[in-house]
Amino acid sequence: MTRLNAIVAVLFVAVFVNAIAVVYIKQQSRALYGDIRYLQKQQDDLAIEWGRLQIQHSTLVNHAFVEKVAREKLGMKSVQQPKYLVLQ
């Protein structure tokens, strides 16, 4: 009977350790899932910002926009063609 008690005790310890391992793995899984959700949201936010920056870049490199800003904010004017007076 002592041998049977030893086997039962070993099996009980094995089941207990296994249960603790399952709980630990489940907790780790939940924590990692939270990290994944956070990183996915960060990826979405960065994709939105990237799109906004691409639109801003295309606006800033537009020559008409640059000319408008130069005229309105900096008070710049276009270079006028020189006028020549021909004397005879």
PDB file of C-alpha atoms in Angstrom:
ATOM      1  CA  MET A   1       0.000   0.000   0.000  1.00  0.00           C
ATOM      2  CA  THR A   2       2.895   2.351   0.602  1.00  0.00           C
ATOM      3  CA  ARG A   3       3.998   2.044  -2.957  1.00  0.00           C
ATOM      4  CA  LEU A   4       0.491   2.879  -4.154  1.00  0.00           C
ATOM      5  CA  ASN A   5       0.437   5.901  -1.844  1.00  0.00           C
ATOM      6  CA  ALA A   6       3.765   7.060  -3.283  1.00  0.00           C
ATOM      7  CA  ILE A   7       2.447   6.731  -6.851  1.00  0.00           C
ATOM      8  CA  VAL A   8      -0.712   8.649  -5.938  1.00  0.00           C
ATOM      9  CA  ALA A   9       1.368  11.359  -4.255  1.00  0.00           C
ATOM     10  CA  VAL A  10       3.626  11.675  -7.310  1.00  0.00           C
ATOM     11  CA  LEU A  11       0.612  11.833  -9.626  1.00  0.00           C
ATOM     12  CA  PHE A  12      -1.033  14.421  -7.379  1.00  0.00           C
ATOM     13  CA  VAL A  13       2.101  16.586  -7.475  1.00  0.00           C
ATOM     14  CA  ALA A  14       2.323  16.166 -11.258  1.00  0.00           C
ATOM     15  CA  VAL A  15      -1.311  17.216 -11.713  1.00  0.00           C
ATOM     16  CA  PHE A  16      -0.830  20.170  -9.359  1.00  0.00           C
ATOM     17  CA  VAL A  17       2.306  21.338 -11.203  1.00  0.00           C
ATOM     18  CA  ASN A  18       0.504  20.883 -14.511  1.00  0.00           C
ATOM     19  CA  ALA A  19      -2.446  22.982 -13.283  1.00  0.00           C
ATOM     20  CA  ILE A  20      -0.121  25.774 -12.165  1.00  0.00           C
ATOM     21  CA  ALA A  21       1.642  25.637 -15.544  1.00  0.00           C
ATOM     22  CA  VAL A  22      -1.706  25.927 -17.358  1.00  0.00           C
ATOM     23  CA  VAL A  23      -2.689  28.958 -15.275  1.00  0.00           C
ATOM     24  CA  TYR A  24       0.696  30.588 -15.885  1.00  0.00           C
ATOM     25  CA  ILE A  25       0.570  29.959 -19.642  1.00  0.00           C
ATOM     26  CA  LYS A  26      -2.990  31.307 -19.807  1.00  0.00           C
ATOM     27  CA  GLN A  27      -1.907  34.483 -17.986  1.00  0.00           C
ATOM     28  CA  GLN A  28       1.065  34.885 -20.328  1.00  0.00           C
ATOM     29  CA  SER A  29      -1.224  34.386 -23.313  1.00  0.00           C
ATOM     30  CA  ARG A  30      -3.565  37.136 -22.117  1.00  0.00           C
ATOM     31  CA  ALA A  31      -0.676  39.516 -21.488  1.00  0.00           C
ATOM     32  CA  LEU A  32       0.782  38.876 -24.942  1.00  0.00           C
ATOM     33  CA  TYR A  33      -2.637  39.331 -26.539  1.00  0.00           C
ATOM     34  CA  GLY A  34      -2.859  42.737 -24.863  1.00  0.00           C
ATOM     35  CA  ASP A  35       0.562  43.601 -26.259  1.00  0.00           C
ATOM     36  CA  ILE A  36      -0.557  42.530 -29.732  1.00  0.00           C
ATOM     37  CA  ARG A  37      -3.657  44.734 -29.545  1.00  0.00           C
ATOM     38  CA  TYR A  38      -1.546  47.701 -28.405  1.00  0.00           C
ATOM     39  CA  LEU A  39       0.954  47.196 -31.226  1.00  0.00           C
ATOM     40  CA  GLN A  40      -1.838  46.826 -33.804  1.00  0.00           C
ATOM     41  CA  LYS A  41      -3.364  50.118 -32.660  1.00  0.00           C
ATOM     42  CA  GLN A  42       0.052  51.760 -32.833  1.00  0.00           C
ATOM     43  CA  GLN A  43       0.509  50.363 -36.354  1.00  0.00           C
ATOM     44  CA  ASP A  44      -2.881  51.757 -37.395  1.00  0.00           C
ATOM     45  CA  ASP A  45      -2.032  55.166 -35.925  1.00  0.00           C
ATOM     46  CA  LEU A  46       1.295  55.203 -37.755  1.00  0.00           C
ATOM     47  CA  ALA A  47      -0.396  54.240 -41.030  1.00  0.00           C
ATOM     48  CA  ILE A  48      -2.824  57.147 -40.623  1.00  0.00           C
ATOM     49  CA  GLU A  49       0.021  59.539 -39.855  1.00  0.00           C
ATOM     50  CA  TRP A  50       1.985  58.234 -42.862  1.00  0.00           C
ATOM     51  CA  GLY A  51      -0.973  58.936 -45.143  1.00  0.00           C
ATOM     52  CA  ARG A  52      -1.325  62.426 -43.711  1.00  0.00           C
ATOM     53  CA  LEU A  53       2.381  63.096 -44.223  1.00  0.00           C
ATOM     54  CA  GLN A  54       2.212  61.875 -47.821  1.00  0.00           C
ATOM     55  CA  ILE A  55      -0.652  64.283 -48.522  1.00  0.00           C
ATOM     56  CA  GLN A  56       1.242  67.098 -46.822  1.00  0.00           C
ATOM     57  CA  HIS A  57       4.359  66.297 -48.846  1.00  0.00           C
ATOM     58  CA  SER A  58       2.471  66.310 -52.130  1.00  0.00           C
ATOM     59  CA  THR A  59       0.962  69.673 -51.185  1.00  0.00           C
ATOM     60  CA  LEU A  60       4.287  71.207 -50.210  1.00  0.00           C
ATOM     61  CA  VAL A  61       6.070  70.160 -53.390  1.00  0.00           C
ATOM     62  CA  ASN A  62       3.297  71.568 -55.580  1.00  0.00           C
ATOM     63  CA  HIS A  63       4.782  74.613 -57.365  1.00  0.00           C
ATOM     64  CA  ALA A  64       1.501  76.527 -57.283  1.00  0.00           C
ATOM     65  CA  PHE A  65       1.322  76.108 -53.507  1.00  0.00           C
ATOM     66  CA  VAL A  66       4.920  77.256 -53.062  1.00  0.00           C
ATOM     67  CA  GLU A  67       4.273  80.297 -55.232  1.00  0.00           C
ATOM     68  CA  LYS A  68       1.086  81.143 -53.300  1.00  0.00           C
ATOM     69  CA  VAL A  69       2.898  80.953 -49.945  1.00  0.00           C
ATOM     70  CA  ALA A  70       5.768  83.047 -51.307  1.00  0.00           C
ATOM     71  CA  ARG A  71       3.369  85.746 -52.473  1.00  0.00           C
ATOM     72  CA  GLU A  72       1.016  85.811 -49.480  1.00  0.00           C
ATOM     73  CA  LYS A  73       3.253  85.131 -46.501  1.00  0.00           C
ATOM     74  CA  LEU A  74       6.623  86.373 -47.679  1.00  0.00           C
ATOM     75  CA  GLY A  75       5.462  89.201 -49.928  1.00  0.00           C
ATOM     76  CA  MET A  76       7.542  87.963 -52.840  1.00  0.00           C
ATOM     77  CA  LYS A  77       6.770  88.860 -56.438  1.00  0.00           C
ATOM     78  CA  SER A  78       7.544  87.214 -59.722  1.00  0.00           C
ATOM     79  CA  VAL A  79      10.525  88.452 -61.621  1.00  0.00           C
ATOM     80  CA  GLN A  80       9.294  90.796 -64.304  1.00  0.00           C
ATOM     81  CA  GLN A  81      10.665  90.732 -67.787  1.00  0.00           C
ATOM     82  CA  PRO A  82      13.077  93.601 -68.299  1.00  0.00           C
ATOM     83  CA  LYS A  83      11.693  96.407 -70.381  1.00  0.00           C
ATOM     84  CA  TYR A  84      13.910  97.685 -73.128  1.00  0.00           C
ATOM     85  CA  LEU A  85      13.639 101.047 -74.735  1.00  0.00           C
ATOM     86  CA  VAL A  86      15.115 101.154 -78.171  1.00  0.00           C
ATOM     87  CA  LEU A  87      16.486 104.584 -79.077  1.00  0.00           C
ATOM     88  CA  GLN A  88      17.017 105.526 -82.686  1.00  0.00           C
TER      89      GLN A  88
END
